[in-house]
Structures are given as structure tokens and as C-alpha cells.
């Protein structure tokens, strides 16, 4: 019997304790920098697309929500012709970010992407591309990769020795 | 209270009582019974007995008929019960008593119509007067009624008393399943084989 | 104070009771949230006050569905009964001197009669739905409300003994010098518990125990019929709170403030108490509920009546 009265009194006292509710839209929630939210495609420091359309993200995606088509420009640089992420399927696991060899695809601390129509959750490349390099400011894949593209020959990348001349015997 | 209200209440009481008798669905009949009791309470109120009117509603309509409904709900009578009721009571069984009762009713109505008319609105009897009457001149009757109720209470308690013949029945191991169909296909370790060997 | 015409009182009380009952939905949610360290509805309108309006629009726009297997008459009648019986009880409540619809001299008995007729609503709803869970809820309601009615009436008889009348007006006037909470504290506790059970409020909401019986007796109800049960429940809470204020806390009596204000102050205190019970206590088992009623609370009520009667006979002058 005493326990019942005690319970009532304790519950009554809770009225004078601070509330735990956070008034969300007015008081935004803290999200850690490594939060896995909305997916973006980043750019090189010089403004070019980082994505080389290697399909690794689409393959690793457990829910098959990434669709893309590779193509090449005149300089021989690979890029996706279209890049589509269906966010109504995406589970924000972050495997695509892990799989990406060029740091192009990244997850951001943003989750406010509700829509009234399901179709609006399918993001195209222009929705995904941002103007900056994202989490890796100095990195430029085409500057370190030993691939020949327009304006850069083999051996001209950073930290890359000039290619060995196979027709010469001298070391 | 004017006479009009009295006649309306009385008509409702008579009509709903007739419906109690004729309904085949037990719950509907009980609902009409409650309605008739409430109408009678209104009549009591009109005759200046508000205390009795309130008790009529509290005790009869509010408790006893609810208990009846409770029991009927427990029995869970369906449509089949109503059909059985209809088969049990064909018109040729009840038509004889009904005619005789109608004759009696006619007689009563005739006598009442000839007798002196009572005024509808008498002086109101407050609860205090009822209490004084009950615990004054009618004390013996009240005590006898209370004794009767007490014995009824004890009787009901005795009927409801459930002796437990085998105190550990619930926790006892289940009976031998040899006679049961279920589980015949499953191999029970050793049991059947040893029985066959013996 | 000039007393208004009964018809004016009637309309005002009817309007007030219904507004209060629907406003209570908001009040309860805010208060529960307050005790649970939350905010509750605070988006629609100032402090979320228009939430009630939004809910009402929603519930009126919902499909009003009568199951084909239901007993149609009883099914439609049931939600009306509860609202009607509770609203009828409001007719005998004295809100302030003169603010009363009908100053019945058996007002207390009238209140008990109406609350005992309210059982029909729940029982009929449970039976007519023709649904196992509804039936179980209806049966539970019948047993529970019948049992708690018994000592609800008995717990009030001490007050009647002290005041010497069944009239609520007379009972309030009899408390001019001393509120009945002091001599009748046990009666107050018993009446409060019985009131909780009678309005089927938590912790005694076994007829609609969501975790066991879907929604109990109103599982099959939708739209405004369900809304009527909802409003009926809140009207019942208001009624019991008002009765507590009138019977044990001197109704409109109080120093300084106008009588009507005193009454509503007390009323809201007890409404909050009802909601605190909901916030604090878990639901008992049904056999515990019945055992309490018959084995603990009924003897206590009888004992209270006996002691009060003896003391009244010994000390109060004969009237």
C-alpha cells in the first residue's frame, strides 16, 4: 500500500524535472561528422567529377539502390553518363563509400529528406553532385593515378617515376 | 408531475413488459425489462416517492438486470438459442393461458375503471419518512428480510465454494500418452519399443 | 449573486460539460507528458490547444462502420447511453449557489442511479459487437462496475449521515464550517477508488485493456461512435471529480474568490489527480480487482458507515 502512494508521489515529482524531449525542427539534433546520411558525389579540387564510373558502389550496394552508366570524354577520362540513387531503398549502410576508390561517393550528416512522393526520392546526378571535395580536400584521383588522360601523360602523376623505356638496356 | 407524463410512463412500462415476454433473444428481452423498470421508477416518482424511484433504478435496473445480462452473455446464446425458443413455444401452447390472462386483465381494468380515481400527484414522501417507517413500525419486517437475505448469501457462498479434491492436480505430470493419437509417429525414447518387447 | 434561469443554466452546463470533456483530451495529454518529462501536443495552435479541434475534424470525417454481424440497434444505442446518463447526472450538480439545472432532493441517489445505468452502455457495446474481445471486455465491465457500485454508494452514506440530506445543495451548505474530507477521509478514499473503477480509468481500465483485449468493448467501433465513448469517459471523469469536490471539499465554498471559480479550481485539482493515477499506476489483474472490491473495500466502507453512524448518534444533536 505504501508502495502505491510512493509511486504516485514520485511520478508527481517528475513534473518538476527537466524535460528530455528536444523540440526538433527548432532545436536541431547534433549529428556527429561521421554520421551516415544523404549520399553525395564530390568533385576534385579543380572542379572535375571524381567519379570514374567503376561500378564498385553499385555492386557492393546490398539493396541495389545505385544505378549508373559509364562513359568517356574526348580526353579519355571516365565519368558516369547518369548516376541515380533511389533513396527510398537506400539503407545508409555506407558500403558504397568504403568501396569507392576515388573518394567520390560520400555520406553526409544530413537526414532531412522526406518527400510526399516516392518518385522524388530518386536522386539524379545533378542532385547528388556537390561543388566541393567533401571530406578529402586535397585529393585528386587523376593526379595520383597512373593513367594517361588528356593533358597528362604516363609518369607525370604525383609520386610517379617516369615509365621505364623498354627499348633501352641501361638501368 | 402532470398526468400526461404519468400516462406516458405507464404506457411505456406496459408496452416494454409485453415486449419482454415476446422477445426470443434473451438480451433484447432483458433490455426491455430494464426499460420497463425505469418506466416504473418514473411512475413512482410521479406518485411522490422519489426515494423508491431512485432505488428502483439503482437496484433493479442498474444491478439485477445487469447481472442477468452478464449471465446471458456468459452463456453466449446465439441464433440457435432463439430458434430453439421458437420451437419450444408454438402458439397453441401459450394461447390458452393468454386468453385466460386476458380475461383477468379485462376484469381488473373494469374494476379499476369503476372504482374511485386516485389522484395522480400525491404529497412527496421524503427519504426521511421512508427511513422512519422502516425502522419504526416495520422494524420486525426489515430484520426478517435481512435475515432471509443473509441466509441466501450464505447459501450462495456454499454453492460457490469449490473444494479442491486433489490439491496438486495442476502440477501433476500428464497422463500416459499411450492412448493418444497425437505423437504416434514420433519416436519416443525407448517407451514403445520396451512395451513391444514385453 | 443573482441566480440565472434554469434553462440558461441547462444550456450553459451542457455546453460547458461537452467543451470541458473534449478539452480534457488535450489537458490529459499535456499533463501526462509533463509527468513523463515530455511536452505533449504543442504544435496545433497556441500550446497545442487546437489539437482537439483537429482530432474532432478527423474523427467526424472517418468512416462510420457498423459490422454486418453486429446487433444493429444495440450497437448504435450503446455509445448514446453512456453520454446521456452522464450528462443527465450533470443536471443535479450545483456549480455555484443558484447555478444548477434541477435541485433534486434525492440528487445523490439520482447520481448513483445514472452511474449504474451507465453500465448498460459498456455491456451492450461488448455484446452487440459479436466479437470475442468485445464480449470479454463487456463482461469485465459488468462485473467490475457492479462490484464497485456497491461500495461507491456505501462510501457516500457517511456524507449523507453528516449532512442529513441527499440534496447536493444541502450537502455543500452543510460544509460551511468543516469540509467533509476531515471527518470522512476514509469515505473520500473509497469513493475515489470506486470512481476510478466506475469511469473505467486507468489503473482500472480492464474492460478495454489494450494489451489483452485489443480495445475491449469498443474494438468494433469507429468514427463518432467511438468518439462518443471517448467523450463519455471524459465526461465521467469530470462528473466524478465534480462529485468529489461537492461531497468532500465543500463545492463552491471558499474564501475570497467567486464561488464558480472555487468550484472549477477544485474540479481541476481532481481531474489532475485522475490523470496522475493514470500516469503512475499499472493495471491490476482482474481477480485482484474483484478481490479488492469485495474483500477489502466493501468491509471498509461498511466499517466507515458504522463508525460514522455511531459517532453521529453519540455527538450530533437530534434533528
XYZ file of C-alpha atoms in Angstrom:
688
model
C 0.000 0.000 0.000
C 2.838 2.360 0.873
C 4.489 1.470 -2.426
C 1.465 2.724 -4.360
C 1.497 6.083 -2.594
C 5.228 6.347 -3.072
C 4.860 5.661 -6.804
C 2.225 8.354 -7.153
C 4.417 10.831 -5.316
C 7.468 10.014 -7.419
C 5.545 10.428 -10.638
C 4.168 13.725 -9.397
C 7.675 14.979 -8.663
C 8.684 14.217 -12.224
C 6.646 17.235 -13.242
C 9.399 19.423 -11.822
C 12.257 17.759 -13.609
C 13.725 18.946 -16.905
C 12.137 17.540 -19.986
C 14.066 15.172 -22.161
C 12.220 15.997 -25.361
C 14.160 18.071 -27.877
C 11.937 20.371 -29.933
C 13.416 19.061 -33.132
C 12.935 21.467 -36.013
C 13.679 24.470 -33.800
C 16.440 22.787 -31.815
C 18.347 20.792 -34.402
C 19.752 17.478 -33.328
C 23.538 17.116 -33.042
C 24.900 14.808 -35.703
C 28.478 13.525 -35.484
C 30.689 14.221 -38.538
C 30.804 10.551 -39.405
C 27.021 10.224 -39.431
C 25.841 8.236 -42.421
C 23.124 10.284 -44.028
C 22.318 11.605 -47.501
C 24.766 10.406 -50.146
C 26.615 12.960 -52.332
C 29.074 12.847 -55.189
C 32.118 15.063 -54.622
C 34.425 16.879 -57.037
C 38.168 17.249 -57.434
C 39.788 20.347 -56.004
C 39.986 21.644 -59.560
C 36.281 21.115 -60.150
C 36.148 17.915 -62.177
C 33.947 14.995 -61.252
C 35.705 12.480 -59.047
C 33.562 9.545 -60.034
C 35.224 7.243 -62.553
C 32.115 5.070 -63.029
C 33.837 1.889 -61.856
C 30.514 0.352 -60.694
C 32.014 -0.780 -57.395
C 29.428 1.129 -55.390
C 26.551 -0.310 -57.407
C 27.942 -3.809 -56.949
C 28.547 -3.532 -53.224
C 25.192 -1.933 -52.520
C 23.155 -4.532 -50.587
C 19.824 -3.120 -51.671
C 20.738 -2.288 -55.257
C 19.756 1.315 -54.994
C 22.613 2.772 -57.120
C 22.378 2.796 -60.898
C 24.927 4.352 -63.247
C 26.267 4.162 -66.764
C 29.955 4.744 -67.572
C 31.159 6.775 -70.484
C 34.341 8.542 -71.554
C 35.007 12.062 -72.649
C 37.302 13.078 -75.519
C 40.338 13.235 -73.222
C 39.815 9.604 -72.156
C 38.574 10.434 -68.722
C 35.861 8.051 -67.483
C 32.784 9.502 -65.890
C 29.159 8.381 -65.288
C 26.708 9.299 -68.013
C 23.969 9.122 -65.415
C 24.158 8.357 -61.737
C 20.997 7.565 -59.869
C 20.400 6.714 -56.220
C 16.985 5.572 -55.062
C 16.823 6.858 -51.518
C 13.573 5.104 -50.800
C 15.625 1.914 -50.945
C 18.902 3.123 -49.528
C 19.659 1.831 -46.044
C 22.589 4.194 -45.446
C 24.990 1.374 -44.704
C 27.955 3.266 -46.126
C 29.363 0.341 -48.109
C 29.467 2.460 -51.256
C 31.699 4.984 -49.545
C 34.031 2.198 -48.433
C 34.105 0.680 -51.870
C 34.772 3.878 -53.771
C 38.387 4.003 -54.992
C 38.318 7.725 -55.717
C 36.520 9.138 -52.624
C 33.816 10.310 -54.999
C 30.785 8.928 -53.202
C 30.438 10.102 -49.629
C 27.790 10.018 -46.899
C 26.957 13.299 -45.175
C 25.416 14.108 -41.794
C 22.040 15.055 -43.192
C 18.849 13.023 -42.964
C 16.106 15.555 -43.640
C 14.978 14.280 -46.994
C 11.282 13.492 -46.566
C 9.091 13.711 -49.633
C 5.398 13.398 -50.287
C 6.013 11.436 -53.479
C 8.117 8.354 -53.570
C 9.438 9.222 -57.006
C 11.018 12.367 -55.621
C 13.359 10.241 -53.563
C 15.172 9.065 -56.689
C 18.119 11.451 -56.914
C 19.825 12.092 -60.250
C 23.442 13.058 -60.767
C 22.768 16.790 -60.682
C 21.029 16.313 -57.325
C 23.915 14.293 -55.949
C 26.894 16.320 -57.192
C 28.222 18.955 -54.831
C 30.677 21.675 -55.751
C 33.498 20.764 -53.352
C 35.751 17.863 -52.448
C 33.798 16.796 -49.353
C 35.736 15.069 -46.594
C 39.031 14.825 -48.535
C 40.012 18.346 -49.548
C 43.364 17.838 -51.258
C 42.786 14.576 -53.001
C 42.645 14.380 -56.741
C 42.409 10.912 -58.166
C 43.558 11.783 -61.669
C 46.694 13.465 -60.309
C 47.849 10.317 -58.484
C 46.549 7.604 -60.774
C 48.994 6.377 -63.393
C 46.539 6.643 -66.211
C 47.011 8.709 -69.309
C 44.392 11.276 -69.912
C 44.301 14.444 -71.887
C 46.985 16.886 -70.711
C 48.775 14.317 -68.579
C 50.939 11.567 -69.916
C 52.104 8.425 -68.171
C 54.646 9.060 -65.424
C 53.559 12.593 -64.909
C 51.428 11.897 -61.864
C 52.462 12.840 -58.374
C 54.953 10.463 -56.768
C 55.240 8.568 -60.015
C 58.523 7.719 -61.686
C 58.663 8.139 -65.440
C 57.864 4.849 -67.170
C 60.778 2.561 -67.920
C 61.980 2.677 -71.518
C 61.711 -0.937 -72.590
C 63.999 -0.454 -75.582
C 66.972 0.602 -73.510
C 69.234 -1.700 -71.574
C 70.662 0.834 -69.154
C 69.146 0.716 -65.742
C -45.898 15.992 -12.224
C -48.737 16.166 -14.633
C -50.944 13.277 -15.595
C -49.632 13.219 -19.130
C -46.144 12.190 -18.018
C -47.648 9.520 -15.808
C -49.674 8.007 -18.618
C -46.735 8.048 -20.991
C -44.527 6.306 -18.418
C -47.243 3.774 -17.629
C -47.804 3.040 -21.309
C -44.072 2.536 -21.813
C -43.967 0.202 -18.822
C -46.831 -1.946 -20.102
C -45.569 -2.000 -23.674
C -41.994 -2.873 -22.752
C -43.158 -5.586 -20.389
C -45.177 -7.117 -23.207
C -42.061 -6.975 -25.357
C -40.041 -8.710 -22.612
C -42.382 -11.668 -22.894
C -42.440 -11.847 -26.656
C -38.734 -11.358 -27.445
C -36.926 -14.561 -28.312
C -33.467 -13.081 -27.928
C -32.670 -13.120 -24.224
C -30.531 -9.984 -24.166
C -33.148 -7.946 -26.024
C -35.803 -9.162 -23.614
C -33.659 -8.104 -20.667
C -33.146 -4.676 -22.200
C -36.890 -4.227 -22.416
C -37.116 -5.369 -18.818
C -34.683 -2.635 -17.798
C -36.710 -0.110 -19.768
C -39.903 -1.222 -18.065
C -38.233 -0.900 -14.646
C -37.113 2.625 -15.443
C -40.635 3.494 -16.565
C -41.984 2.116 -13.295
C -39.449 4.272 -11.464
C -40.814 7.303 -13.275
C -44.302 6.301 -12.182
C -43.098 6.029 -8.585
C -41.535 9.450 -8.855
C -44.792 10.819 -10.158
C -46.599 9.374 -7.152
C -44.305 11.300 -4.831
C -41.922 8.520 -3.879
C -38.567 9.752 -5.201
C -36.593 7.527 -2.843
C -38.236 4.360 -4.097
C -37.851 5.569 -7.668
C -34.110 6.044 -7.220
C -33.718 2.676 -5.513
C -35.707 1.027 -8.278
C -33.244 2.305 -10.842
C -30.136 1.639 -8.754
C -31.010 -1.829 -7.545
C -33.263 -3.338 -10.183
C -32.368 -1.657 -13.445
C -28.775 -0.906 -12.534
C -27.693 -4.067 -10.788
C -30.012 -7.022 -11.057
C -30.832 -6.794 -14.747
C -27.141 -6.160 -15.441
C -26.408 -9.371 -13.569
C -28.953 -11.198 -15.708
C -27.367 -9.794 -18.838
C -23.972 -10.800 -17.508
C -25.121 -14.391 -17.076
C -26.728 -14.465 -20.507
C -23.527 -13.127 -22.006
C -21.569 -15.833 -20.210
C -23.827 -18.499 -21.719
C -23.217 -16.899 -25.116
C -26.574 -17.820 -26.625
C -26.552 -17.422 -30.345
C -29.121 -17.506 -33.080
C -29.732 -21.187 -32.442
C -30.990 -20.497 -28.920
C -33.634 -18.165 -30.332
C -34.709 -20.871 -32.790
C -34.929 -23.437 -30.008
C -37.026 -20.964 -28.070
C -39.352 -20.603 -31.031
C -39.698 -24.385 -31.321
C -40.442 -24.767 -27.629
C -43.207 -22.199 -27.640
C -45.561 -22.623 -30.595
C -48.762 -20.565 -30.440
C -51.028 -23.481 -29.457
C -49.166 -23.858 -26.167
C -49.424 -20.291 -24.984
C -52.760 -19.336 -26.495
C -54.839 -20.940 -23.706
C -53.126 -19.225 -20.758
C -53.013 -15.997 -22.739
C -56.772 -15.994 -23.227
C -57.362 -16.668 -19.538
C -54.909 -13.945 -18.538
C -56.608 -11.557 -20.928
C -59.922 -12.252 -19.213
C -58.327 -11.470 -15.853
C -56.794 -8.296 -17.265
C -60.144 -7.200 -18.605
C -61.669 -7.824 -15.191
C -59.004 -5.734 -13.437
C -59.358 -2.881 -15.914
C -63.124 -2.971 -15.461
C -62.885 -2.882 -11.672
C -60.302 -0.105 -11.731
C -62.382 1.958 -14.111
C -65.440 1.654 -11.824
C -63.571 2.354 -8.580
C -62.775 5.802 -7.196
C -59.966 7.567 -9.054
C -56.815 8.137 -7.112
C -55.128 11.491 -7.557
C -52.011 11.120 -9.677
C -49.895 13.544 -7.735
C -49.818 12.734 -4.045
C -47.672 14.522 -1.496
C -43.986 13.752 -1.912
C -42.560 11.352 0.643
C -39.025 12.316 1.593
C -36.383 9.639 2.288
C -36.541 10.541 5.992
C -40.164 9.417 6.184
C -39.299 6.128 4.468
C -36.483 5.542 6.949
C -38.665 6.358 9.934
C -41.355 3.988 8.696
C -38.862 1.178 8.028
C -37.106 1.429 11.376
C -40.253 2.301 13.334
C -43.415 0.281 12.823
C -41.887 -2.123 10.285
C -38.671 -2.908 12.151
C -39.532 -6.580 12.538
C -40.195 -6.940 8.820
C -36.905 -5.291 7.940
C -34.992 -7.562 10.289
C -36.739 -10.665 8.937
C -35.942 -9.630 5.389
C -32.327 -9.036 6.297
C -32.131 -12.475 7.932
C -33.587 -14.007 4.791
C -31.037 -12.203 2.664
C -28.224 -13.285 4.956
C -29.241 -16.916 4.704
C -29.467 -16.546 0.944
C -25.978 -15.040 0.936
C -24.564 -17.911 2.958
C -26.337 -20.390 0.725
C -24.890 -18.791 -2.386
C -21.453 -18.823 -0.812
C -21.833 -22.507 -0.030
C -22.896 -23.274 -3.592
C -19.998 -21.310 -4.953
C -17.476 -22.967 -2.643
C -15.184 -25.187 -4.654
C -13.403 -27.861 -2.725
C -10.156 -28.979 -4.275
C -10.206 -32.786 -4.220
C -6.653 -33.216 -5.489
C -4.556 -30.285 -4.372
C -1.654 -30.882 -6.747
C -3.672 -31.595 -9.888
C -2.284 -28.702 -11.854
C 1.344 -29.566 -11.319
C 0.960 -33.335 -11.734
C 2.682 -34.913 -14.722
C 0.389 -35.568 -17.704
C -1.284 -38.909 -18.063
C 0.398 -41.658 -20.014
C 0.072 -40.722 -23.690
C -0.169 -44.329 -24.915
C -3.826 -43.972 -25.803
C -3.471 -40.647 -27.566
C -3.326 -40.364 -31.308
C -1.063 -37.366 -31.344
C 2.609 -38.177 -31.415
C 2.178 -41.731 -32.656
C 4.593 -41.092 -35.479
C 7.275 -39.552 -33.357
C 9.761 -41.920 -31.744
C 9.698 -41.640 -28.032
C 12.924 -42.788 -26.479
C 12.519 -46.437 -25.540
C 8.937 -46.335 -24.372
C 7.106 -48.116 -27.149
C 9.906 -50.470 -28.011
C 10.220 -51.793 -24.481
C 6.461 -52.217 -24.299
C 6.523 -54.252 -27.525
C 9.337 -56.411 -26.245
C 7.440 -57.244 -23.096
C -25.410 36.684 -6.650
C -28.371 36.636 -8.989
C -29.224 33.093 -9.996
C -29.830 32.532 -13.717
C -32.889 30.902 -15.198
C -32.710 27.085 -15.087
C -32.917 26.900 -18.856
C -29.909 29.198 -19.172
C -28.077 27.076 -16.629
C -29.006 23.966 -18.551
C -27.631 25.228 -21.844
C -24.540 26.662 -20.202
C -23.801 23.461 -18.280
C -24.433 21.282 -21.318
C -22.086 23.371 -23.415
C -19.543 23.596 -20.652
C -19.575 19.880 -19.915
C -19.061 18.952 -23.544
C -16.346 21.549 -24.051
C -14.650 20.508 -20.850
C -14.789 16.846 -21.822
C -13.190 17.428 -25.193
C -10.720 19.907 -23.750
C -9.754 17.267 -21.230
C -8.257 15.199 -24.017
C -5.700 17.950 -24.551
C -5.365 18.554 -20.818
C -4.695 14.908 -20.115
C -2.119 14.560 -22.843
C -0.270 17.670 -21.730
C -0.356 16.656 -18.107
C 0.752 13.081 -18.783
C 3.598 14.476 -20.828
C 4.514 16.837 -18.025
C 4.824 13.939 -15.599
C 6.741 11.881 -18.105
C 9.298 14.616 -18.864
C 7.844 15.289 -22.303
C 5.918 18.167 -23.910
C 2.762 16.574 -25.287
C 0.792 18.145 -28.115
C 2.112 21.679 -28.577
C 2.088 22.239 -32.341
C -1.501 22.932 -33.378
C -2.389 26.406 -32.210
C -1.131 28.071 -29.042
C 0.120 25.382 -26.617
C -1.432 22.799 -28.923
C -4.918 23.826 -27.876
C -6.341 23.369 -31.352
C -5.272 19.732 -31.313
C -8.738 18.891 -30.008
C -10.303 20.610 -32.993
C -8.034 18.756 -35.381
C -8.882 15.447 -33.712
C -12.568 16.230 -33.901
C -12.410 17.027 -37.589
C -10.566 13.783 -38.113
C -12.989 11.661 -36.133
C -16.031 13.191 -37.843
C -14.538 12.527 -41.239
C -13.813 8.878 -40.509
C -15.846 6.037 -41.866
C -18.711 5.159 -39.556
C -18.715 1.409 -39.786
C -21.309 -0.935 -38.360
C -20.154 -4.538 -38.672
C -22.625 -6.703 -40.585
C -22.614 -9.326 -37.817
C -23.459 -6.816 -35.088
C -26.821 -6.381 -33.394
C -27.540 -3.085 -35.090
C -29.936 -1.442 -32.632
C -27.891 -2.185 -29.540
C -24.687 -1.303 -31.374
C -25.930 2.181 -32.213
C -27.667 2.663 -28.874
C -24.664 1.809 -26.705
C -22.488 4.908 -27.222
C -25.534 7.154 -26.801
C -26.430 5.622 -23.432
C -23.185 6.491 -21.751
C -23.196 10.122 -22.870
C -26.863 10.547 -21.955
C -26.572 9.020 -18.490
C -23.515 11.067 -17.602
C -24.991 14.284 -18.977
C -28.179 13.665 -17.003
C -26.097 13.455 -13.852
C -24.726 16.911 -14.602
C -28.252 18.244 -14.214
C -28.182 17.821 -10.433
C -24.696 19.236 -9.824
C -24.659 22.584 -8.005
C -21.836 24.582 -9.619
C -22.450 27.670 -7.517
C -25.382 28.984 -5.492
C -28.256 29.052 -7.978
C -26.265 27.649 -10.905
C -27.999 24.302 -11.110
C -30.477 22.799 -13.523
C -32.609 20.863 -11.064
C -32.167 20.953 -7.314
C -33.481 17.446 -6.772
C -33.912 16.408 -3.143
C -32.579 12.939 -3.992
C -29.756 14.259 -6.155
C -27.165 11.884 -4.709
C -29.352 8.860 -5.384
C -30.025 10.197 -8.862
C -26.298 10.351 -9.477
C -25.882 6.761 -8.289
C -28.805 5.620 -10.417
C -27.393 7.236 -13.533
C -23.955 5.814 -12.944
C -25.447 2.359 -12.526
C -27.368 2.761 -15.781
C -24.118 3.672 -17.485
C -23.073 0.025 -17.232
C -25.586 -0.812 -19.950
C -23.624 1.168 -22.478
C -20.466 -0.857 -21.975
C -22.222 -4.188 -21.667
C -24.327 -3.570 -24.759
C -21.338 -2.404 -26.740
C -19.477 -5.552 -25.785
C -22.371 -7.847 -26.512
C -23.666 -6.296 -29.722
C -20.250 -6.218 -31.373
C -20.346 -10.022 -31.544
C -16.615 -10.179 -31.082
C -14.735 -12.279 -28.555
C -12.642 -9.458 -27.210
C -15.561 -7.073 -27.042
C -17.610 -9.650 -25.193
C -14.816 -10.237 -22.710
C -14.491 -6.500 -22.226
C -18.222 -6.136 -21.733
C -18.307 -8.944 -19.191
C -15.389 -7.498 -17.313
C -17.094 -4.111 -17.304
C -20.331 -5.576 -15.986
C -18.605 -7.405 -13.135
C -16.282 -4.533 -12.291
C -18.818 -1.727 -12.355
C -21.403 -3.760 -10.466
C -18.922 -4.576 -7.716
C -17.584 -1.064 -7.348
C -21.039 0.489 -7.442
C -21.940 -1.348 -4.255
C -19.421 0.338 -2.038
C -19.468 3.553 -4.025
C -22.966 4.079 -2.679
C -21.967 2.899 0.792
C -18.942 5.199 0.923
C -21.216 8.178 0.323
C -23.647 7.313 3.072
C -21.280 8.736 5.682
C -21.558 12.113 3.982
C -25.329 11.763 3.896
C -25.360 10.956 7.612
C -23.353 14.065 8.427
C -25.334 16.363 6.169
C -28.702 14.783 6.871
C -29.853 15.141 3.270
C -29.495 13.633 -0.189
C -29.617 17.024 -1.843
C -26.234 18.107 -3.174
C -27.063 21.727 -2.469
C -27.777 20.808 1.149
C -24.588 18.773 1.393
C -22.496 21.732 0.213
C -24.246 24.057 2.644
C -23.619 21.589 5.472
C -19.875 22.008 4.905
C -19.804 25.691 5.765
C -17.733 25.137 8.873
C -15.835 21.973 8.069
C -15.244 20.223 4.772
C -16.331 16.597 4.901
C -12.853 15.472 3.874
C -11.829 15.757 7.533
C -14.452 13.523 9.172
C -14.914 11.365 6.092
C -11.365 10.808 4.840
C -11.912 7.061 4.517
C -15.133 7.734 2.627
C -13.241 10.028 0.260
C -10.597 7.396 -0.471
C -13.216 4.717 -1.059
C -15.265 6.983 -3.289
C -12.202 7.972 -5.278
C -11.237 4.356 -5.900
C -14.812 3.479 -6.792
C -14.941 6.482 -9.109
C -11.811 5.325 -10.894
C -13.342 1.899 -11.418
C -16.727 3.304 -12.351
C -15.291 5.504 -15.116
C -13.053 2.632 -16.235
C -9.995 4.818 -15.915
C -6.507 3.541 -15.516
C -5.463 1.695 -13.397
C -8.907 0.076 -13.592
C -9.347 0.099 -17.369
C -9.629 -3.667 -17.612
C -12.721 -3.565 -19.855
C -10.597 -2.039 -22.597
C -7.167 -3.342 -21.598
C -5.296 -2.721 -24.841
C -2.603 -5.267 -24.163
C -5.064 -8.122 -23.767
C -8.369 -7.240 -25.430
C -7.438 -5.077 -28.462
C -9.686 -2.225 -27.294
C -12.131 -4.246 -25.232
C -15.745 -3.322 -25.551
C -15.203 -0.714 -28.273
C -12.963 -2.770 -30.549
C -15.537 -2.696 -33.332
C -16.400 0.969 -33.043
C -15.136 3.695 -35.335
C -15.805 7.289 -36.213
C -18.009 9.346 -33.973
C -19.480 6.297 -32.213
C -16.027 5.624 -30.856
C -15.769 9.335 -30.177
C -18.915 9.148 -28.056
C -17.313 6.512 -25.849
C -14.278 8.726 -25.597
C -16.289 11.805 -24.697
C -18.411 9.722 -22.331
C -15.308 8.585 -20.500
C -14.048 12.140 -20.074
C -17.491 13.344 -19.069
C -17.461 10.598 -16.452
C -14.132 11.799 -15.079
C -15.438 15.347 -14.928
C -18.553 14.149 -13.177
C -16.695 12.129 -10.545
C -14.248 14.997 -9.958
C -17.143 17.411 -9.534
C -18.815 14.981 -7.141
C -15.630 14.710 -5.065
C -15.393 18.491 -4.936
C -19.036 18.809 -3.917
C -19.237 15.960 -1.437
C -15.889 16.202 0.319
C -14.332 19.579 -0.452
C -17.158 21.994 0.054
C -18.181 22.546 -3.572
C -18.178 26.245 -4.292
C -17.316 27.252 -0.700
C -14.057 29.085 -0.220
C -12.704 32.423 0.886
C -12.078 35.379 -1.394
C -12.629 34.131 -4.914
C -16.079 33.945 -6.540
C -17.873 30.625 -5.913
C -17.816 29.469 -9.522
C -14.052 29.946 -9.648
C -13.575 27.975 -6.439
C -15.621 25.159 -7.863
C -13.614 24.941 -11.051
C -10.341 25.202 -9.144
C -11.286 22.168 -7.084
C -12.641 20.395 -10.153
C -9.327 20.765 -11.967
C -7.387 19.563 -8.948
C -9.295 16.288 -9.005
C -9.148 15.976 -12.765
C -5.383 16.220 -12.412
C -5.481 13.593 -9.684
C -7.322 11.245 -12.037
C -4.669 11.790 -14.670
C -1.885 11.344 -12.132
C -3.329 7.931 -11.318
C -3.078 7.075 -14.979
C 0.489 8.269 -15.144
C 1.589 6.424 -12.035
C -0.161 3.101 -11.594
C -0.135 -0.167 -13.517
C -3.234 -2.195 -14.224
C -4.107 -4.906 -11.678
C -5.146 -8.413 -12.578
C -8.886 -8.907 -12.844
C -9.199 -11.316 -9.908
C -7.219 -8.868 -7.776
C -9.644 -6.146 -8.784
C -12.651 -8.184 -7.744
C -10.986 -9.382 -4.546
C -10.217 -5.805 -3.524
C -13.770 -4.738 -4.158
C -15.481 -7.468 -2.174
C -12.929 -8.456 0.424
C -11.231 -5.186 1.258
C -13.129 -2.120 0.133
C -16.676 -3.253 0.849
C -15.923 -4.182 4.510
C -14.018 -0.916 4.872
C -16.991 1.043 3.546
C -19.320 -0.767 5.940
C -16.952 -0.114 8.841
C -16.732 3.565 7.888
C -20.512 3.777 7.784
C -20.824 2.021 11.133
C -18.314 4.264 12.904
C -19.772 7.408 11.356
C -23.269 6.368 12.328
C -22.222 5.649 15.900
C -20.415 8.969 16.225
C -23.274 10.917 14.683
C -25.695 9.231 17.048
C -23.468 9.957 20.040
C -22.366 13.532 19.398
C -24.513 15.340 16.853
C -27.788 16.802 18.157
C -31.005 15.143 17.040
C -32.599 16.839 14.100
